[in-house]
PDB file of C-alpha atoms and ligand atoms in Angstrom:
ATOM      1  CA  UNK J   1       0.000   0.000   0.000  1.00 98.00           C
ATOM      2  CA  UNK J   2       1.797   3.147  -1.098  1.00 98.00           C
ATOM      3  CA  UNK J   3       1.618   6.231   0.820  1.00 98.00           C
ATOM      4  CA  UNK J   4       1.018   9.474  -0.552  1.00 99.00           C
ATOM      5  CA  UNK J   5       1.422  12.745   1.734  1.00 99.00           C
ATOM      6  CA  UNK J   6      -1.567  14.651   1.014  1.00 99.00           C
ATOM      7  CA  UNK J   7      -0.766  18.061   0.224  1.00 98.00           C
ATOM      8  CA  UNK J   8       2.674  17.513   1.891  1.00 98.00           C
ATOM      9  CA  UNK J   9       3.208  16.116   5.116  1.00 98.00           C
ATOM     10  CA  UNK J  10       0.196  18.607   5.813  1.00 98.00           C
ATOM     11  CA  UNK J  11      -0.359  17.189   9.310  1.00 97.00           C
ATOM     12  CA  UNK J  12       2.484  18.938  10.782  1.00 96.00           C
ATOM     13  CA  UNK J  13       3.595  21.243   7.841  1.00 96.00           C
ATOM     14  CA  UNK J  14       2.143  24.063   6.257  1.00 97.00           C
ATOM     15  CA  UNK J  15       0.102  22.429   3.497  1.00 98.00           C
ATOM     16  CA  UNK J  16       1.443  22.328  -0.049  1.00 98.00           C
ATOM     17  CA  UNK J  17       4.634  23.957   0.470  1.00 98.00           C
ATOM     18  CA  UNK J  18       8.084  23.643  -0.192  1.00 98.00           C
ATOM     19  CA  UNK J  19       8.723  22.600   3.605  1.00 97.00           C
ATOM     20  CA  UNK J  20       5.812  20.060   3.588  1.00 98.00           C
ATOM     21  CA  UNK J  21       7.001  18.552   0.356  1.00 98.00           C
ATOM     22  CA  UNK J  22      10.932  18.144   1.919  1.00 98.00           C
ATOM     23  CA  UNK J  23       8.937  16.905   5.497  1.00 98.00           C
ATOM     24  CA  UNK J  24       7.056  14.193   3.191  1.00 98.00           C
ATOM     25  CA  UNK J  25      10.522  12.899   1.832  1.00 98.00           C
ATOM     26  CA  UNK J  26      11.930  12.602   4.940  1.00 98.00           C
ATOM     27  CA  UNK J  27       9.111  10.954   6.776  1.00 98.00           C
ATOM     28  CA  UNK J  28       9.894   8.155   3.735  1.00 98.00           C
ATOM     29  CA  UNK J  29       6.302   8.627   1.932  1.00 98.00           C
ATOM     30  CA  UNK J  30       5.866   6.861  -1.637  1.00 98.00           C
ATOM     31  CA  UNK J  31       4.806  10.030  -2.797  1.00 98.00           C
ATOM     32  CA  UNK J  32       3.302  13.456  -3.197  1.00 99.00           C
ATOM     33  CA  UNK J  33      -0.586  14.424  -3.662  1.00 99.00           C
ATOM     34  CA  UNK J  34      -0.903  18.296  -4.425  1.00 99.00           C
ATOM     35  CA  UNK J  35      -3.006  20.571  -5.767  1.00 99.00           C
ATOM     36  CA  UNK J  36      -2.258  22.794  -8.864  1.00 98.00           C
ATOM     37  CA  UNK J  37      -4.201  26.225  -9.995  1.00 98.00           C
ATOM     38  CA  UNK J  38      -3.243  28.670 -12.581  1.00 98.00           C
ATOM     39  CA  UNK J  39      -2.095  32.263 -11.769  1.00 98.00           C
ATOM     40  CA  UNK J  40      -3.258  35.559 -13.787  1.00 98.00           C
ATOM     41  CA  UNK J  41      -0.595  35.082 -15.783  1.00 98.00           C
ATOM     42  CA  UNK J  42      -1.015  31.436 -16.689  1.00 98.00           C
ATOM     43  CA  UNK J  43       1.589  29.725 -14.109  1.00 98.00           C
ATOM     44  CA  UNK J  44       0.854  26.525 -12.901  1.00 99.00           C
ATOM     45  CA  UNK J  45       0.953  27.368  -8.928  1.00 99.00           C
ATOM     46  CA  UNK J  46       0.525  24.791  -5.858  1.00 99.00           C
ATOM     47  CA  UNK J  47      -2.931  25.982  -3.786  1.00 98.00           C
ATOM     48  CA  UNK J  48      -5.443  23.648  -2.765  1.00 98.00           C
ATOM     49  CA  UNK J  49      -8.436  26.467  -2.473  1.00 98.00           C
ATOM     50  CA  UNK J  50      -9.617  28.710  -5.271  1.00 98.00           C
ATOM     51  CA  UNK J  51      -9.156  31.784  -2.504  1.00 98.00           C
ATOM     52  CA  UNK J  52      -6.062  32.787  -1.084  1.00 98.00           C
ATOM     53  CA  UNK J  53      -7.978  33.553   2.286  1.00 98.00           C
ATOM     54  CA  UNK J  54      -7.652  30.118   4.390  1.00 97.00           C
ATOM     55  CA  UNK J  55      -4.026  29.167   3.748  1.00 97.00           C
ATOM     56  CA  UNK J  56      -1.854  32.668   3.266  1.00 97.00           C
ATOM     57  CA  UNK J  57      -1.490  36.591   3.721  1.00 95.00           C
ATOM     58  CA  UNK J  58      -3.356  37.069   0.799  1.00 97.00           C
ATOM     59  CA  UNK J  59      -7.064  37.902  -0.101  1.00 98.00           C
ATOM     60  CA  UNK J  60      -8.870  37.415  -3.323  1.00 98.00           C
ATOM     61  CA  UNK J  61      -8.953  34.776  -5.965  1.00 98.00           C
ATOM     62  CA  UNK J  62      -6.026  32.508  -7.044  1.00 98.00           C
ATOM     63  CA  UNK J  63      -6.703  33.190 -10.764  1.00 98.00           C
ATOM     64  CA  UNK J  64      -6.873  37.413 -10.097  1.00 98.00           C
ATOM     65  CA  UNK J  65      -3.408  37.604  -9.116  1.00 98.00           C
ATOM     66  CA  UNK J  66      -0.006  36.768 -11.048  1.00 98.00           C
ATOM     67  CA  UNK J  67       2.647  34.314 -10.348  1.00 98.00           C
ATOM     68  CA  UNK J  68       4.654  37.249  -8.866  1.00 98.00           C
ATOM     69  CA  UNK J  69       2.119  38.729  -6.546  1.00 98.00           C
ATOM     70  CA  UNK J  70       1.601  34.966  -5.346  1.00 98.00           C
ATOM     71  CA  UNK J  71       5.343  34.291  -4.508  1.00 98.00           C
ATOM     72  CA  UNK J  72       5.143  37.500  -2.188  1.00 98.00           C
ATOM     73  CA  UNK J  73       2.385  35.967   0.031  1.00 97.00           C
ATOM     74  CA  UNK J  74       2.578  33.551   3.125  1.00 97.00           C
ATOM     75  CA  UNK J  75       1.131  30.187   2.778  1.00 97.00           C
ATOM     76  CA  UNK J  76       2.101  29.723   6.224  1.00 96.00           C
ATOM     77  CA  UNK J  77      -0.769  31.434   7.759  1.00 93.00           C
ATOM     78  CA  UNK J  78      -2.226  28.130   9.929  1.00 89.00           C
ATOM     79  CA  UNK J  79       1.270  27.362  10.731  1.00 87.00           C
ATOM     80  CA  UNK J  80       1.207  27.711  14.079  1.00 73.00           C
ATOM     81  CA  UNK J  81       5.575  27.335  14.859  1.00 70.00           C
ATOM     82  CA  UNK J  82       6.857  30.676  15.084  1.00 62.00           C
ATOM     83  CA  UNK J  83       6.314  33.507  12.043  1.00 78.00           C
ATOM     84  CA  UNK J  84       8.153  31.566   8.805  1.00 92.00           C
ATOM     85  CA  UNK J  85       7.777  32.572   5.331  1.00 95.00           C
ATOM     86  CA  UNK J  86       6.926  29.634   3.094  1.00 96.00           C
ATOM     87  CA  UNK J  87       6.086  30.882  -0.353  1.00 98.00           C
ATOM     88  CA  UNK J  88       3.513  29.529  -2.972  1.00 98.00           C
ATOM     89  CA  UNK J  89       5.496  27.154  -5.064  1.00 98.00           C
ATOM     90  CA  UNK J  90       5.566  27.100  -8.515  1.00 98.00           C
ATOM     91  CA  UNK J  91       4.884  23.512  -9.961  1.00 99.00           C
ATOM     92  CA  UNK J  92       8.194  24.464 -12.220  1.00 98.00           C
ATOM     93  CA  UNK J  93      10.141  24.936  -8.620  1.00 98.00           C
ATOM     94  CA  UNK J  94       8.649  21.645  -7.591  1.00 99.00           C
ATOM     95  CA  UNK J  95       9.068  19.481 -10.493  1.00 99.00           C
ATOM     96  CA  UNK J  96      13.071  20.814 -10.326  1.00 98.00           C
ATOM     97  CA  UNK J  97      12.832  19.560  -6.628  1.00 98.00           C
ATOM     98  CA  UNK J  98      10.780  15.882  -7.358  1.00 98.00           C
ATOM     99  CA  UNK J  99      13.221  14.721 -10.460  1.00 98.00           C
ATOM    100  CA  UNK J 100      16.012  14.592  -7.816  1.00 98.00           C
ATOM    101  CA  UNK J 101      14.054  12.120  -5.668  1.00 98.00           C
ATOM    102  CA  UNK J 102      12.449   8.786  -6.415  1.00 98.00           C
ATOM    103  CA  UNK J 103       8.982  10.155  -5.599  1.00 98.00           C
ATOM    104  CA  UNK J 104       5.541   9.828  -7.144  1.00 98.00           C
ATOM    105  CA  UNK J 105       4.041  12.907  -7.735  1.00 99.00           C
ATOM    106  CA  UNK J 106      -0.261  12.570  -7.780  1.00 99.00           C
ATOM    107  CA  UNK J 107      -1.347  16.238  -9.468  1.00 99.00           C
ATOM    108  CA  UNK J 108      -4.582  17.315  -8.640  1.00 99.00           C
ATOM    109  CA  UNK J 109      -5.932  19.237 -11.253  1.00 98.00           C
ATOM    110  CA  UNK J 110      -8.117  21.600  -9.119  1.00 98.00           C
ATOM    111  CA  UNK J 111     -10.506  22.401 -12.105  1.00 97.00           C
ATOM    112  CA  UNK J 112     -13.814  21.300 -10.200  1.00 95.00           C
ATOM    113  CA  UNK J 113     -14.909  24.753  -8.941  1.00 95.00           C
ATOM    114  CA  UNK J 114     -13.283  27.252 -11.556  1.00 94.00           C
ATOM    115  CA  UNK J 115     -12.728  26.101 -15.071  1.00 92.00           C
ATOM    116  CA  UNK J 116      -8.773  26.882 -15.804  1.00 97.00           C
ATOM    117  CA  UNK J 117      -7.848  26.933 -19.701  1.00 96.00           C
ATOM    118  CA  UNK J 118      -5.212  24.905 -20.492  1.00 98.00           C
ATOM    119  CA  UNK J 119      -4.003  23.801 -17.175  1.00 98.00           C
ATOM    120  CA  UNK J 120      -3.738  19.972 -17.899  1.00 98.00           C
ATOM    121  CA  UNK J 121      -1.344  21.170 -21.316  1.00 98.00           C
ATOM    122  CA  UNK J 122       0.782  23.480 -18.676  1.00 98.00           C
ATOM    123  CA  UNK J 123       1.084  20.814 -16.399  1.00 98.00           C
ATOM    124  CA  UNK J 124       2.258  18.437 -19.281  1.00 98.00           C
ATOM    125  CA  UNK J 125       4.854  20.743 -20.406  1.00 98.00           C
ATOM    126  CA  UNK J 126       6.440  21.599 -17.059  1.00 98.00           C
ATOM    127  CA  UNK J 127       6.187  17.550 -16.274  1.00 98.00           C
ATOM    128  CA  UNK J 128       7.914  16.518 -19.620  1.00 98.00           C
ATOM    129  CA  UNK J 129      10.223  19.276 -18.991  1.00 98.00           C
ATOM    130  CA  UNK J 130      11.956  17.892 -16.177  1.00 98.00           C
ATOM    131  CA  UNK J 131      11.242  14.094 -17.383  1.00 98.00           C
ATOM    132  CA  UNK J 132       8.697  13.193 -14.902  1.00 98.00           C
ATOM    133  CA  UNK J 133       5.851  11.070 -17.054  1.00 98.00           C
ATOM    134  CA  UNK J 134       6.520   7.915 -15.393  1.00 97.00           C
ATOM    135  CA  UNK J 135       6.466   9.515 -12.036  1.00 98.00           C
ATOM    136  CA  UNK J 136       3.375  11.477 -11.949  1.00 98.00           C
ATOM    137  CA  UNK J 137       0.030  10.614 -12.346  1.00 98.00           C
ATOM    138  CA  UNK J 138      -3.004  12.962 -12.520  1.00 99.00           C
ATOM    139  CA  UNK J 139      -6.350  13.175 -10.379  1.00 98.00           C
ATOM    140  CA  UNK J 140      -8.875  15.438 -10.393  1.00 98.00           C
ATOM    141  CA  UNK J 141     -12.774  15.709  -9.261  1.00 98.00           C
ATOM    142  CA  UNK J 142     -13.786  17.224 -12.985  1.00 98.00           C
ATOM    143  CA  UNK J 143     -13.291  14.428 -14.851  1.00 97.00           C
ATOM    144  CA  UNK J 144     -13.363  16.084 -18.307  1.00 97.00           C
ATOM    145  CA  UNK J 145      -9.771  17.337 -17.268  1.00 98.00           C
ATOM    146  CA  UNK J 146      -8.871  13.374 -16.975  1.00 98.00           C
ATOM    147  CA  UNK J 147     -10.162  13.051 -20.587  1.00 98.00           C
ATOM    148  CA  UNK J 148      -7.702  16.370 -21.648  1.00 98.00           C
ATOM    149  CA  UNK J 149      -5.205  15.203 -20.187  1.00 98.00           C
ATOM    150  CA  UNK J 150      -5.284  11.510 -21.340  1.00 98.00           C
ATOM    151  CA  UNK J 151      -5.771  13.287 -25.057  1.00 98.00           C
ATOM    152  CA  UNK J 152      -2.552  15.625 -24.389  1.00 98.00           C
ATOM    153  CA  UNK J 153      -0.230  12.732 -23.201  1.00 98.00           C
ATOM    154  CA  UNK J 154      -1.512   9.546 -23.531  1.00 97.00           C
ATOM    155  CA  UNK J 155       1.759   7.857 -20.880  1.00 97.00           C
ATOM    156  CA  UNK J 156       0.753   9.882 -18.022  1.00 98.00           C
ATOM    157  CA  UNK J 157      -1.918   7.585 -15.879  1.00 98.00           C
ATOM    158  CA  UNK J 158      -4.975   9.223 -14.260  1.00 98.00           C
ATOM    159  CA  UNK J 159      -7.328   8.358 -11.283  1.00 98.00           C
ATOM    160  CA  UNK J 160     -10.725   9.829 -10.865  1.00 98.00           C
ATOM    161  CA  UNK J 161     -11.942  11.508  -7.697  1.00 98.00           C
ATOM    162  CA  UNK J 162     -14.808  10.795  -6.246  1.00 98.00           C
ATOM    163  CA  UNK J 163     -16.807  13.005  -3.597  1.00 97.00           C
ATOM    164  CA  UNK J 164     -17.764  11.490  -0.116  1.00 96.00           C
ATOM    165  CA  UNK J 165     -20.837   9.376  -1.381  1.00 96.00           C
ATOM    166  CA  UNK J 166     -18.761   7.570  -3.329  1.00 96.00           C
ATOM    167  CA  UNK J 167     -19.728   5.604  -7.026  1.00 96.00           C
ATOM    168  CA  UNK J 168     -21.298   2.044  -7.153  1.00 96.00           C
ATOM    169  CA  UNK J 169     -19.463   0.381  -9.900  1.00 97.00           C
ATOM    170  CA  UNK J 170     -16.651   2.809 -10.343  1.00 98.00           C
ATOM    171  CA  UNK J 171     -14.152   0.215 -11.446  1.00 98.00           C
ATOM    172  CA  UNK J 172     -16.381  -0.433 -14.463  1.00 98.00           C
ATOM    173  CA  UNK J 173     -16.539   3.404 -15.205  1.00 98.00           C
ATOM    174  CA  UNK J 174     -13.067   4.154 -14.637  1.00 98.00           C
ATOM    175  CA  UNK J 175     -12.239   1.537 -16.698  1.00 98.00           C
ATOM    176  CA  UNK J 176     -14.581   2.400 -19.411  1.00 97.00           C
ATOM    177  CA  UNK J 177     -13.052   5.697 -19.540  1.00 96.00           C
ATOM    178  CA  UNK J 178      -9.747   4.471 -20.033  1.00 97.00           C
ATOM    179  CA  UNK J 179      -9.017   5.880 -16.785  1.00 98.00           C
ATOM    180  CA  UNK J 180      -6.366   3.973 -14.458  1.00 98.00           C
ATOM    181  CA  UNK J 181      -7.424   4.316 -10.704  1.00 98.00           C
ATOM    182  CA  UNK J 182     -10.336   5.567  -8.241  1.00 98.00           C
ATOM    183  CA  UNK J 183      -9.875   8.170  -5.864  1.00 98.00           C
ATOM    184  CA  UNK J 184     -12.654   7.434  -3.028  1.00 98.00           C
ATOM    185  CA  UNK J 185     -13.101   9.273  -0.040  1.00 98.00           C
ATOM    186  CA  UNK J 186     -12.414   6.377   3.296  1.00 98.00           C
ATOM    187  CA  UNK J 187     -15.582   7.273   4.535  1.00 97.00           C
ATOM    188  CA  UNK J 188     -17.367   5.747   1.278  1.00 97.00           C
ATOM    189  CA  UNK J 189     -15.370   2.782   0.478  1.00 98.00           C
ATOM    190  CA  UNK J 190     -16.159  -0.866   1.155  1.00 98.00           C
ATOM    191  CA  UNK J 191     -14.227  -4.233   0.810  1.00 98.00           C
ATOM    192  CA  UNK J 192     -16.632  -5.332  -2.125  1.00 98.00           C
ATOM    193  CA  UNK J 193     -15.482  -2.005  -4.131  1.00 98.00           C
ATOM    194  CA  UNK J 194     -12.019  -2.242  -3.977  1.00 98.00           C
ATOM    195  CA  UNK J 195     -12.392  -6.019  -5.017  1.00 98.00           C
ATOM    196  CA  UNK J 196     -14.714  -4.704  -8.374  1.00 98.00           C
ATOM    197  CA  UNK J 197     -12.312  -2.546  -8.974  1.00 98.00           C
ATOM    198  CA  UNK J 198      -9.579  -4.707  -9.091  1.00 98.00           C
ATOM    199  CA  UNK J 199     -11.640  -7.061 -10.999  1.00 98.00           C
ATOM    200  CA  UNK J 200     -11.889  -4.018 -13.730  1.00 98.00           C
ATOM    201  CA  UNK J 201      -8.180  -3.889 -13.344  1.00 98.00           C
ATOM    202  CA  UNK J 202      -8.586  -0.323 -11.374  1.00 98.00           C
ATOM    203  CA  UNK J 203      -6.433   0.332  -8.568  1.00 98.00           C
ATOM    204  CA  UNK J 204      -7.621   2.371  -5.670  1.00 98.00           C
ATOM    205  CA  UNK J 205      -6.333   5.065  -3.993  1.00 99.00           C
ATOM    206  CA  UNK J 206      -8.021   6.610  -1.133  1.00 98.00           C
ATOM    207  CA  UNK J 207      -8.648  10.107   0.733  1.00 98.00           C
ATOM    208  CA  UNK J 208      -7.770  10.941   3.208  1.00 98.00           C
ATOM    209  CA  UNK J 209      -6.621   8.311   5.420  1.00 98.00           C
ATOM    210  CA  UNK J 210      -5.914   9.979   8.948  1.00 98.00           C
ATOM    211  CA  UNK J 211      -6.980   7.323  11.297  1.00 98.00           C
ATOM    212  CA  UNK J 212      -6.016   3.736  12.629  1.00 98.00           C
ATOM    213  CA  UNK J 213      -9.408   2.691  12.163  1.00 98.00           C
ATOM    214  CA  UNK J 214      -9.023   4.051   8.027  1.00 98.00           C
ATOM    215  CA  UNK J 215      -5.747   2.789   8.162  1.00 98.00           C
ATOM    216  CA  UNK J 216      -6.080  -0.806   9.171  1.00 98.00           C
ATOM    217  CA  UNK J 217      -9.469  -1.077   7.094  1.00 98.00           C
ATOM    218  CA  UNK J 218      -7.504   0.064   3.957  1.00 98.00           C
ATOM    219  CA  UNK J 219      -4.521  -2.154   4.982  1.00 98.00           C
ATOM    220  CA  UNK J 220      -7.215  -5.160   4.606  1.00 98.00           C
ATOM    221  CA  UNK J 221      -9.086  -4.121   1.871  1.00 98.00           C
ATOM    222  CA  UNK J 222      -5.999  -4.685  -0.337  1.00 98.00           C
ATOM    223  CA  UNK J 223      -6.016  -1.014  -0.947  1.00 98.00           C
ATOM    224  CA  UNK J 224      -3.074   0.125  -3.515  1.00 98.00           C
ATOM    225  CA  UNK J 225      -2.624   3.553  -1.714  1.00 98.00           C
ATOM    226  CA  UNK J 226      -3.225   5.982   0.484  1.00 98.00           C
ATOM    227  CA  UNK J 227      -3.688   9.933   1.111  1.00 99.00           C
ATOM    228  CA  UNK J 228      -2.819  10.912   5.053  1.00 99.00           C
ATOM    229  CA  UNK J 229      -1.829  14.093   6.863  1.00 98.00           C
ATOM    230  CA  UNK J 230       0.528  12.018   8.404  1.00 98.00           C
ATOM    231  CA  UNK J 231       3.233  10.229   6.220  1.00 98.00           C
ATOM    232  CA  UNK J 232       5.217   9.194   8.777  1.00 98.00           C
ATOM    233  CA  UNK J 233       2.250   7.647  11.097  1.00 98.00           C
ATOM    234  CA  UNK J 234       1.469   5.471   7.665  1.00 98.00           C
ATOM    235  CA  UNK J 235       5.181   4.295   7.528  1.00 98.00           C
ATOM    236  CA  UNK J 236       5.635   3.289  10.320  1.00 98.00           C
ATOM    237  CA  UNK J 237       1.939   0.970  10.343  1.00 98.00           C
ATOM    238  CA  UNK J 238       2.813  -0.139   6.822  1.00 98.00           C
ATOM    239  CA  UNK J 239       6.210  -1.293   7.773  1.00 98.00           C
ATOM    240  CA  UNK J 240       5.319  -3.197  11.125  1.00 98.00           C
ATOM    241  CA  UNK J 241       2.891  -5.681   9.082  1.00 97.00           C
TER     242      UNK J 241
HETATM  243  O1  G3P V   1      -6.650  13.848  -3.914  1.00 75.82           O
HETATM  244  C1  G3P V   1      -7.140  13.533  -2.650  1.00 75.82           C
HETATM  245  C2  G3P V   1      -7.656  14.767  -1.966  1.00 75.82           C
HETATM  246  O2  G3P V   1      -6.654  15.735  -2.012  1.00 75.82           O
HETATM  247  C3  G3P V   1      -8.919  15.305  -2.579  1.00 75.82           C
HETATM  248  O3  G3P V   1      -9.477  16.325  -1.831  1.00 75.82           O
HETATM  249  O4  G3P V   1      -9.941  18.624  -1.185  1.00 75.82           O
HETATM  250  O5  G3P V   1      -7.939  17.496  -0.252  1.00 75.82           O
HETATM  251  O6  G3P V   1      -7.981  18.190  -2.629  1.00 75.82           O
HETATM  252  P1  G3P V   1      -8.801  17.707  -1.471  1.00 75.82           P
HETATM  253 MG1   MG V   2      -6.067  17.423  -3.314  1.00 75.82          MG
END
């Protein structure tokens, strides 16, 4: 069961930054889930909300405000150790940083609440850029991006996202749509759907796994991975079995 640090090691880290990224290697995750956006001025940025207002020093929409406005902000804001600056990344910046490592990268492609043109083709440049196709694979809630993205570069794998009721049958679906895994939330998923998924040659990975209870339950479903807060928590269950 691989284990995939869900923004980061966003548990202890302020989420989907540079630090929680570096924290998520170190805590010996399988790999990365994060959440890409584009800027004003078309850069693929790392932000899991559409509004700056939750996570940094900033107000206002993501897409109102350029890459270079971004980089000034804090996404540290709900970090609660001391007053550190941790900047936006850039997916560029963190593509540089993830081809140095051996991890998997999972890309949300946040396109469920504000339609972005042409973020999938961005995200495919940048990725190719720094060699990355075999290591990344994308997710994403608006499934129409899957289909883009599949069109744009048919090597890079995708896995569908699912809200918290879940989809009966979704390994037939996901396989229909030439899609490659299901991304459940815990609190939907049963035994009997990660076994039809498997039957439809699906794998499933699963958000977001932050308890013993979700862990163990995964763990015995036969789950292929997981999305936790807490990377190192997963490790060190994972590794004791
Ligand atoms: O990809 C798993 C999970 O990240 C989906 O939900 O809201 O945390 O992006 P969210
Ligand atoms: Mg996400």
């Amino acid at each position: 069961m691989k284990i995939f640090a869900h923004r980061g090691y966003s548990g202890a880290y302020p989420e989907n930054t540079m630090l929680a990224f570096t924290k998520a290697l170190e805590a010996d995750a399988d790999g990365i889930e994060l959440d890409v956006q584009l800027s004003k001025d078309g850069h693929v940025v790392i932000i899991h909300d559409e509004k700056l207002d939750r996570t940094t020093d900033g107000s206002g929409k993501v897409a109102d405000h350029t890459l270079a406005e971004l980089q000034k902000l804090n996404a540290a804001k709900l970090y609660k150790r001391g007053s550190e600056f941790h900047s936006i990344p850039s997916f560029d910046e963190y593509c540089a940083w993830a081809s140095t490592t051996e991890l998997i990268t999972n890309v949300e492609l946040k396109t469920g609440l504000v339609y972005y043109p042409g973020l999938e083709a961005k995200c495919i440049e940048i990725i190719k850029k720094h060699n990355l196709e075999k290591k990344v694979f994308f997710s994403s809630f608006n499934h129409l991006s899957l289909v883009t993205a599949r069109k744009l570069a048919p090597k890079i794998k995708v896995g569908a996202l699912v809200m918290e009721w879940g989809l009966e049958g979704a390994g037939r679906a996901v396989s229909e749509y030439g899609f490659h895994y299901y991304h459940p939330a815990f609190e939907s998923l049963c035994k009997a759907q990660v076994e039809e998924c498997h039957a439809h040659d699906v794998k499933v990975n699963v958000w977001t796994v932050n308890s013993m209870k979700a862990l163990e339950d995964c763990y015995a479903w036969g789950v292929d991975g997981i999305f936790t807060d807490f990377p190192k928590v997963a490790r060190a269950y994972v590794d004791a079995q």
